[in-house]
Coordinates of C-alpha atoms in Angstrom, one line a residue:
M1 CA -1.9 -10.4 -7.8
R2 CA -4.0 -13.3 -6.8
R3 CA -2.1 -16.4 -8.0
V4 CA 1.6 -16.2 -7.9
H5 CA 2.6 -19.8 -7.5
G6 CA 2.0 -21.9 -10.6
S7 CA 1.8 -18.8 -12.8
S8 CA 3.9 -18.6 -15.9
A9 CA 3.8 -14.8 -16.0
P10 CA 7.0 -13.0 -15.2
Y11 CA 7.5 -11.7 -11.6
A12 CA 6.7 -8.1 -12.5
A13 CA 3.4 -9.1 -14.2
Q14 CA 2.4 -11.1 -11.2
C15 CA 3.2 -8.6 -8.5
M16 CA 3.0 -5.0 -9.9
V17 CA -0.8 -4.5 -9.6
P18 CA -1.5 -2.6 -6.4
D19 CA -5.3 -3.4 -6.7
M20 CA -5.7 -5.9 -4.0
G21 CA -9.0 -7.9 -4.0
P22 CA -9.8 -10.4 -1.3
G23 CA -7.0 -12.8 -0.9
R24 CA -6.5 -16.2 0.5
P25 CA -3.8 -16.6 3.2
D26 CA -1.8 -19.1 1.2
D27 CA -1.8 -16.9 -1.9
D28 CA -0.8 -13.9 0.2
A29 CA 2.0 -15.9 1.9
Q30 CA 3.3 -16.9 -1.5
V31 CA 3.2 -13.2 -2.7
L32 CA 5.1 -12.1 0.4
Y33 CA 7.6 -14.8 0.0
T34 CA 8.2 -13.9 -3.6
A35 CA 8.5 -10.2 -2.8
L36 CA 10.9 -10.8 0.1
H37 CA 13.1 -13.3 -1.7
R38 CA 13.3 -11.2 -4.8
G39 CA 15.9 -9.3 -2.8
L40 CA 18.3 -12.2 -3.0
S41 CA 18.9 -11.4 -6.7
T42 CA 18.2 -7.7 -6.8
L43 CA 18.6 -4.6 -4.7
G44 CA 16.1 -5.7 -2.1
P45 CA 12.5 -6.8 -1.4
D46 CA 9.7 -5.6 -3.6
E47 CA 8.3 -3.1 -1.1
A48 CA 5.4 -2.0 -3.3
V49 CA 4.1 -5.6 -3.3
L50 CA 4.8 -6.2 0.3
F51 CA 3.1 -3.1 1.5
G52 CA 0.3 -3.5 -1.0
V53 CA -0.6 -6.9 0.6
L54 CA -0.2 -5.7 4.2
A55 CA -2.2 -2.5 3.7
E56 CA -5.2 -4.3 2.2
R57 CA -5.6 -7.1 4.7
S58 CA -7.3 -7.2 8.1
T59 CA -5.3 -7.9 11.2
E60 CA -6.9 -11.3 11.5
H61 CA -6.1 -12.2 7.9
L62 CA -2.4 -11.1 8.3
A63 CA -2.1 -13.3 11.4
E64 CA -3.3 -16.3 9.3
V65 CA -0.9 -15.3 6.5
A66 CA 2.0 -15.3 9.0
R67 CA 0.9 -18.8 10.2
V68 CA 0.7 -20.1 6.7
Y69 CA 4.1 -18.5 5.8
Q70 CA 5.7 -20.2 8.8
E71 CA 4.2 -23.6 7.8
T72 CA 5.0 -23.3 4.1
F73 CA 8.4 -21.8 4.2
G74 CA 9.8 -22.9 7.6
E75 CA 10.6 -19.4 8.9
A76 CA 8.6 -16.8 10.8
L77 CA 7.5 -14.0 8.6
D78 CA 8.3 -11.4 11.3
K79 CA 11.9 -12.6 11.5
R80 CA 12.2 -12.4 7.7
L81 CA 10.8 -8.9 7.8
K82 CA 13.3 -7.9 10.5
R83 CA 16.1 -9.2 8.5
D84 CA 15.1 -7.8 5.1
L85 CA 13.6 -4.4 5.9
S86 CA 15.1 -1.1 6.9
P87 CA 14.1 0.0 10.4
A88 CA 11.6 2.5 9.0
D89 CA 10.0 0.0 6.7
L90 CA 9.9 -2.5 9.5
R91 CA 8.0 0.0 11.7
R92 CA 5.6 0.4 8.8
A93 CA 5.1 -3.3 8.4
Q94 CA 4.7 -3.8 12.2
A95 CA 2.1 -1.1 12.4
L96 CA 0.1 -2.8 9.6
F97 CA 0.3 -6.2 11.4
A98 CA -1.0 -4.5 14.5
G99 CA -4.0 -3.1 12.7
D100 CA -2.9 0.6 12.7
R101 CA -5.7 2.3 10.7
V102 CA -3.7 5.4 10.0
Q103 CA -0.8 3.4 8.6
R104 CA -3.2 1.5 6.3
M105 CA -4.4 4.8 4.9
V106 CA -0.9 6.1 4.5
E107 CA 0.2 2.9 2.6
R108 CA -2.8 3.2 0.2
L109 CA -1.9 6.8 -0.5
R110 CA 1.7 5.8 -1.0
L111 CA 0.7 3.2 -3.6
A112 CA -1.6 5.7 -5.3
T113 CA 1.0 8.5 -5.5
S114 CA 4.0 6.3 -6.4
A115 CA 2.7 4.8 -9.6
L116 CA 3.5 6.2 -13.1
F117 CA 2.3 9.8 -13.5
G118 CA -1.4 10.0 -13.5
R119 CA -1.9 6.2 -13.6
N120 CA -3.6 5.9 -10.3
A121 CA -5.8 8.9 -10.3
K122 CA -8.9 7.0 -9.3
A123 CA -7.0 5.1 -6.6
L124 CA -5.6 8.3 -5.2
L125 CA -9.0 10.1 -5.1
T126 CA -10.6 6.9 -3.5
A127 CA -7.9 6.7 -0.9
L128 CA -8.2 10.4 0.0
E129 CA -12.0 10.2 0.2
S130 CA -11.7 7.2 2.5
V131 CA -9.7 9.2 5.1
P132 CA -12.1 10.3 7.9
P133 CA -11.8 14.1 8.6
K134 CA -10.8 13.4 12.2
L135 CA -7.8 11.3 11.0
L136 CA -6.7 13.6 8.2
D137 CA -4.1 15.4 10.2
D138 CA -2.7 12.1 11.5
V139 CA -2.5 10.7 8.0
R140 CA -0.8 13.8 6.6
Q141 CA 1.8 13.8 9.5
R142 CA 2.5 10.1 9.2
F143 CA 2.8 10.2 5.4
A144 CA 5.2 13.2 5.8
S145 CA 7.3 11.3 8.4
Y146 CA 8.0 8.4 5.9
F147 CA 7.7 9.9 2.5
G148 CA 7.6 13.7 2.6
P149 CA 4.6 16.0 2.3
L150 CA 1.4 14.4 1.0
E151 CA 0.6 17.5 -1.0
L152 CA 3.9 17.2 -2.9
A153 CA 3.3 13.5 -3.6
V154 CA -0.1 14.4 -5.0
R155 CA 1.3 17.2 -7.1
R156 CA 3.8 14.8 -8.6
S157 CA 1.4 12.1 -9.4
V158 CA -1.7 13.7 -11.1
T159 CA -2.6 16.7 -13.2
G160 CA -5.5 18.9 -14.1
P161 CA -8.9 18.7 -12.3
V162 CA -7.9 15.5 -10.6
R163 CA -4.8 17.2 -9.0
E164 CA -6.9 20.1 -7.8
S165 CA -9.6 17.8 -6.4
A166 CA -7.0 15.6 -4.7
L167 CA -5.3 18.7 -3.2
A168 CA -8.7 19.9 -1.9
L169 CA -9.1 16.5 -0.2
V170 CA -5.6 16.7 1.3
R171 CA -6.7 20.1 2.8
G172 CA -10.0 18.4 4.0
D173 CA -12.2 20.4 1.6
R174 CA -14.5 17.7 0.3
S175 CA -17.1 20.1 -1.2
T176 CA -14.4 21.8 -3.3
A177 CA -13.0 18.4 -4.4
L178 CA -16.4 17.3 -5.6
A179 CA -17.2 20.6 -7.3
L180 CA -13.9 20.5 -9.2
L181 CA -14.7 17.1 -10.8
G182 CA -18.5 17.3 -10.6
A183 CA -20.3 15.4 -13.4
D184 CA -16.9 14.9 -15.1
F185 CA -15.7 12.5 -12.3
G186 CA -16.0 9.4 -14.5
A187 CA -14.5 11.3 -17.5
A188 CA -11.4 12.1 -15.4
F189 CA -10.4 8.5 -15.7

């Protein structure tokens, strides 16, 4: 998802990958513009891309992206978000711009659980492992407030030992999660 402008790949190929490496503000501004303006010809903005960018960038980087967006496209990014997003999605975006750590974790979990069945097993386990135990309850509650129970999202997205390991992480039981995958962790993917 690095270079959208100048690419000959179709929009979906440019923007579907939730794996966000380090980005440049001008690239990210272009990705957000494309995701938001896609809504003019379809049912709405590409929220997976939008939240994928917002969840993987620092507050400082997002401030620079907003500046570049304004300079490049002649409109403030926050005004565009207010116009195009539902109230709930706008709150999610604003929390990410404000550096809300819990919201970043929630968005990473959303991306990992909303992919094709079993496709983001590694991303899901990585996202769950990155949640500090002291924030686990907050992450579960926030996830549930936007998307429903995290446990249900996990059950719908992966199977087998990966599912059981992910569910153990949702419960905060890291030792069981590791024991379930053990030496087969790499083989699970």
